[in-house]
Structures are given as C-alpha cells and as structure tokens.
Short mmCIF file of C-alpha atoms in Angstrom, two decimals:
data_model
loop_
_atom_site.label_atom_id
_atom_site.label_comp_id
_atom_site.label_asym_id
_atom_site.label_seq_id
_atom_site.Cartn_x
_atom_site.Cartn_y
_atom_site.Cartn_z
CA UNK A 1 84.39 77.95 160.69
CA UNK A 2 80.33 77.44 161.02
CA UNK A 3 80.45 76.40 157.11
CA UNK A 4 82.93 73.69 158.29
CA UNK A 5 81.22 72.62 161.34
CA UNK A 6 78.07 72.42 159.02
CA UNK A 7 79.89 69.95 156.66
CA UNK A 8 81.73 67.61 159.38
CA UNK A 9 78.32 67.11 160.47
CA UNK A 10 76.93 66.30 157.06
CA UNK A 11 79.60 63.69 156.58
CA UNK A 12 79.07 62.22 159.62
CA UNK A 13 75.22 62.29 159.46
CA UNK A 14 76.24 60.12 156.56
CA UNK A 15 78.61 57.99 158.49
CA UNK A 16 76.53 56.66 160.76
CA UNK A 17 72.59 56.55 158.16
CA UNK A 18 71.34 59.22 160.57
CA UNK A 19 70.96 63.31 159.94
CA UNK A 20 71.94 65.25 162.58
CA UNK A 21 70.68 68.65 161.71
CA UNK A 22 68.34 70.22 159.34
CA UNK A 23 70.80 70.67 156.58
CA UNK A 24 72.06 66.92 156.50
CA UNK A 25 68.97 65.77 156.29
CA UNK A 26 68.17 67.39 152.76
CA UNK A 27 71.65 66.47 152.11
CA UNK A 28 71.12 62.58 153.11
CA UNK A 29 67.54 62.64 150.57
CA UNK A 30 69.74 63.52 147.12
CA UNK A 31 72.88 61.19 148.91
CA UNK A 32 71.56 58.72 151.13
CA UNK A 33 75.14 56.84 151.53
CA UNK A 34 78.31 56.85 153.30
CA UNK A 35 80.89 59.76 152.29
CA UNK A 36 83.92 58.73 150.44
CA UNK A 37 84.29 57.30 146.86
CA UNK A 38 83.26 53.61 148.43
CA UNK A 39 80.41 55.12 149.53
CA UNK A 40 77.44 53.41 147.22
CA UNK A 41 79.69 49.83 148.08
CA UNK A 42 78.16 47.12 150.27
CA UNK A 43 80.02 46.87 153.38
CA UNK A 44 80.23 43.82 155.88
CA UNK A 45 79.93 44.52 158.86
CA UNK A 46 81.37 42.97 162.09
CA UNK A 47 79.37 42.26 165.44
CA UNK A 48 81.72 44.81 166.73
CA UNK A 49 81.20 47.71 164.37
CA UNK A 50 77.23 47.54 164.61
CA UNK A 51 77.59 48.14 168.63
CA UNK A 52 80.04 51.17 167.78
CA UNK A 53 78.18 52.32 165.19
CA UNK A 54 75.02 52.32 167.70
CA UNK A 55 76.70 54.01 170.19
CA UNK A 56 78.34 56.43 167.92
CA UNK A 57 74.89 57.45 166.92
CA UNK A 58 73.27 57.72 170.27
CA UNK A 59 76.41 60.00 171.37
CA UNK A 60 76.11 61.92 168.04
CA UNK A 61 72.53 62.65 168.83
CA UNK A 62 72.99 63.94 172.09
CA UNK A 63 75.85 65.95 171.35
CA UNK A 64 78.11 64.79 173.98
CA UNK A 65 81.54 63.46 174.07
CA UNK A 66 82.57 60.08 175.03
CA UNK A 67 83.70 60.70 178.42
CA UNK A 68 80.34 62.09 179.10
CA UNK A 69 78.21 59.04 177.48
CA UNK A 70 80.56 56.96 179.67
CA UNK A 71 80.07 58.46 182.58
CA UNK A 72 76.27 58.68 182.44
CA UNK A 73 76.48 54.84 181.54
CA UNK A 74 78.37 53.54 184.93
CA UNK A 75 75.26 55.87 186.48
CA UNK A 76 72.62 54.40 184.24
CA UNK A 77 73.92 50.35 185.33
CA UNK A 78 73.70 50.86 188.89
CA UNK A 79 70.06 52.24 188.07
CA UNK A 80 66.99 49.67 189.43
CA UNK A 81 65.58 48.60 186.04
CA UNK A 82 66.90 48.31 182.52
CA UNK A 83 70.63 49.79 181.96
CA UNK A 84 69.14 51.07 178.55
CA UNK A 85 66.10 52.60 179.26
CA UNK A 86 68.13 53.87 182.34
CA UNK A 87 70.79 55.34 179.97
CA UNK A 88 68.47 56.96 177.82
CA UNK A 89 66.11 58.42 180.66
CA UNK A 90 69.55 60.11 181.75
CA UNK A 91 70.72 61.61 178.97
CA UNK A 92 66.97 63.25 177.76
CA UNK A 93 67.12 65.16 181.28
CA UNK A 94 69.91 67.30 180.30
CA UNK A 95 69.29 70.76 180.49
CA UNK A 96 70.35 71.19 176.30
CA UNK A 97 67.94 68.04 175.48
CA UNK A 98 65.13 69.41 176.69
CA UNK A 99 65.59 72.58 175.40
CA UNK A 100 65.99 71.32 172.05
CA UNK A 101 62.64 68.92 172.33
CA UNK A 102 60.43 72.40 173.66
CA UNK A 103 61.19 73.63 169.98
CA UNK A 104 63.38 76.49 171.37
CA UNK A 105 66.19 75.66 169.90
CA UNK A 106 66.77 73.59 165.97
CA UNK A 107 70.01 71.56 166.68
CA UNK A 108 71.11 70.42 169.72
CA UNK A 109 74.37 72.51 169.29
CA UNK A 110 72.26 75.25 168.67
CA UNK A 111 69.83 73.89 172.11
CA UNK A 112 74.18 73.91 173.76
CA UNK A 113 74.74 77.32 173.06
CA UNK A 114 71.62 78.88 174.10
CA UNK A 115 71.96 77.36 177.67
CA UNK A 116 76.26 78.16 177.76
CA UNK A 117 75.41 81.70 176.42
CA UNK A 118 72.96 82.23 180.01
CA UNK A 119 69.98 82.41 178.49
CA UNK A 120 68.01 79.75 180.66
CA UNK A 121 66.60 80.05 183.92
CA UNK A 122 65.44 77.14 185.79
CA UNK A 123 63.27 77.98 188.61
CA UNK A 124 64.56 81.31 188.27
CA UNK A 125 67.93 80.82 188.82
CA UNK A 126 70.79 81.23 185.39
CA UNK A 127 72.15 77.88 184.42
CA UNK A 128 74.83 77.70 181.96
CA UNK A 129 75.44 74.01 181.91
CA UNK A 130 74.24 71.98 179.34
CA UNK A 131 74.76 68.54 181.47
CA UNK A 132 72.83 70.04 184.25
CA UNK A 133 69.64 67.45 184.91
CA UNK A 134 66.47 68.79 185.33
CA UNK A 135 64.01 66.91 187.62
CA UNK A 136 60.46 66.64 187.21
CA UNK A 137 58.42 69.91 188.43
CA UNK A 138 61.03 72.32 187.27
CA UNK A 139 60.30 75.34 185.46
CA UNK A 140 62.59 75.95 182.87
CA UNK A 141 62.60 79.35 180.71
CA UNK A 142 64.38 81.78 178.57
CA UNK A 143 65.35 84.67 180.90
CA UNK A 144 63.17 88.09 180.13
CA UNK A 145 65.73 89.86 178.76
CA UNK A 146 67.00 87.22 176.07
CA UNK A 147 62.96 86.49 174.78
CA UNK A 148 63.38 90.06 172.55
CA UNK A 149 65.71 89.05 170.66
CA UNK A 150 65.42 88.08 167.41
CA UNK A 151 66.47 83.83 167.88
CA UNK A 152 63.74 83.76 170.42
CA UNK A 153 61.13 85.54 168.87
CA UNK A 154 60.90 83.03 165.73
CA UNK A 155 61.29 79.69 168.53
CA UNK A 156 58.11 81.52 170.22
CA UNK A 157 55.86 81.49 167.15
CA UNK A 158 56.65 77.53 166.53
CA UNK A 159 58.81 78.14 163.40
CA UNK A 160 61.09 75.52 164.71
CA UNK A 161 58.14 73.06 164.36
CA UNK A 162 58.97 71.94 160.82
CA UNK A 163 62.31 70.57 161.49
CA UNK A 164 61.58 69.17 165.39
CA UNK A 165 59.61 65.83 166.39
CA UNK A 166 56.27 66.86 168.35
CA UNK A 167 56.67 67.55 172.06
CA UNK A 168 57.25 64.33 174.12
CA UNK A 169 54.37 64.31 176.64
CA UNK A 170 56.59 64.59 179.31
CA UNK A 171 56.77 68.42 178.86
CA UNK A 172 54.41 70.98 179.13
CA UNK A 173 55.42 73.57 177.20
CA UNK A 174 54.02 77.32 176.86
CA UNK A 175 55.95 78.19 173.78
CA UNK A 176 54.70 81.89 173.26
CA UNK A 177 56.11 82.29 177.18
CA UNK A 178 59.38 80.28 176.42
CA UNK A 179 58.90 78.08 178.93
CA UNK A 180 58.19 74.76 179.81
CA UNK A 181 58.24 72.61 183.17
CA UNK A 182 59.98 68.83 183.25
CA UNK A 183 56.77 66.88 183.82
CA UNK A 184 58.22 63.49 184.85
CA UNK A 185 60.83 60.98 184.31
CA UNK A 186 61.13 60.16 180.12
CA UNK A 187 60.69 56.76 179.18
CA UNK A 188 62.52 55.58 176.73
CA UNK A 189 59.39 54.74 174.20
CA UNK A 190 58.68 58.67 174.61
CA UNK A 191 62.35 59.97 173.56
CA UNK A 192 62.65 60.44 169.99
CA UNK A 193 66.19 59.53 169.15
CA UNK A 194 67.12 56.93 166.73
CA UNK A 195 68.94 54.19 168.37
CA UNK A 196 69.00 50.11 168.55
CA UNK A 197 69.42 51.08 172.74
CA UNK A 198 70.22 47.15 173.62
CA UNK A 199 72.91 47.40 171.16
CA UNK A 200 74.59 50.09 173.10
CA UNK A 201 74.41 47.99 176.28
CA UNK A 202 76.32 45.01 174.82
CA UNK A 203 79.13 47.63 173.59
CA UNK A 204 79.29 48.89 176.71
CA UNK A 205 79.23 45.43 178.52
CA UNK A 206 81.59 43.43 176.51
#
C-alpha cells in the first residue's frame, strides 16, 4: 500500500510540474513531464485549467482535501488585507505545516502522521489534529517519550535538512530539543510553497 501511495504521488507530482516528496523529485529530474503516453505533447491550456491547476497545487502541497482548502478560503476572504496572502498565512499555521518546516518531519504526510499518531505537545498539552492552528508564542514539541525513538532521533541531528527548505524565520527552532515556538504570523513572501497565489483567488472568485 505505501509503494502505491509513493507512486500516486509521483504521478501527480508530475501532473501538476511540482514534486511533492523526496522521491518525485528525483523522479521529475530523469522525467520532467506529465504521466501518460501524451506526456512530452504541448498542451493548450484554458484560462480555466491554469486556476485549477494552481489550486490543485497549493492543496497538493498542503496535504489537505478540498473541503478543507475551501473552508479555510471563506475564512481567509473575510480576513482585513489580501484574500491570498490571508489564505496562505492560514494554511502555514497548521499544526502538520509547521512541523514539517522545523525539519521534524520529510513529507507533509509524514509531518500528518506524526501529529495523528500523539506525538506533539503544544504547550504541553497532546494534540492529535493536524488542522489545529498554532498562534504565535506557542511551544510546540515532540513529547519525551516519542524523542527515543528511532524517527526522532535522525529529525534531531538535521538529517532531514537535505530534502527541506531552510527554516522560515518565523520559527525558532531548537532541533536537538525537538521543539520549536510559532514566532509570529507567516507572511506569505516567507512560506515556501510553490504557488501563482492570485491565481487561486480568481478560481475561487469566479
């Protein structure tokens, strides 16, 4: 089942020009097309596709399903300021985003199942929720009991650091203590995620 999970994600790292994990990534240098035997063809592209394909990539990124993306969007619009920088801000304060950008986790499905499998803390209380949004001056860590084991021990000596962007300055993280504290609100220049976020506003507001 993981060897199949590993390959839907290839194909759709292809899909939409952007690799999702580690693995698609050397994938997408040798085959840096779209799956399928038309893959290598030019394809034109409608107004309408570009937006979806936008959104599809911001969603794929984030590991969330559409409901979810949806529902943070109708939050994000009735936001003071820009509905996109909004959207984004929103979606980097999930509890599984940030673990993913302190370098303890190398996916953010990986980042998912650390937090569902109660292995966070945050402010010393267990959160299992990956949605759950962290404000700024919250500790978040790996619980004592989970930082032995073996998953841990390699995301506490960096090893994660070769596949990861650096750490947005919004975090201040003590990796060899597996934990890090929400510093402020992300701005959008900050988040490293690959998305055209305007593009995703027009989808939505059409």
């Amino acid at each position: 089942m993981a060897k199949n999970r590993a390959r839907k994600l290839v194909r759709e790292s292809r899909a939409l020009g952007i690799a999702l994990t580690p693995k698609a990534e050397r994938y997408m240098q040798r085959r840096p097309y779209r799956p399928g035997e038309h893959g290598r063809g030019r394809v034109k592209e409608s107004d309408y596709s570009i937006r979806l394909k936008e959104k599809q990539r911001l969603r794929a990124q984030y590991g969330i399903r559409e409901a979810q993306l949806r529902k943070i969007w109708d939050e994000a619009r009735k936001m003071d300021g820009m509905s996109g920088e909004n959207l984004i801000e929103l979606l980097e304060m999930r509890l599984d985003a940030l673990v993913l950008r302190a370098g303890f986790a190398r996916t953010i499905a990986q980042a998912r199942q650390v937090v569902v499998h109660r292995h966070v803390l945050v402010d010393g209380k267990l959160v299992d929720r990956p949605s759950y949004r962290v404000k700024p001056g919250q500790i978040v860590q790996i619980k004592p009991r989970s930082q032995t084991s073996p998953q841990f021990m390699v995301a506490a000596q960096g090893q994660h650091a070769d596949v990861l962007p650096n750490v947005p300055e919004y975090l201040k993280v003590e990796l060899e203590k597996l934990r890090f504290e929400l510093v402020r609100t992300p701005k959008r220049a900050e988040v490293p995620v690959t998305c055209d976020v305007q593009m995703v506003v027009e989808f939505y507001s059409r």
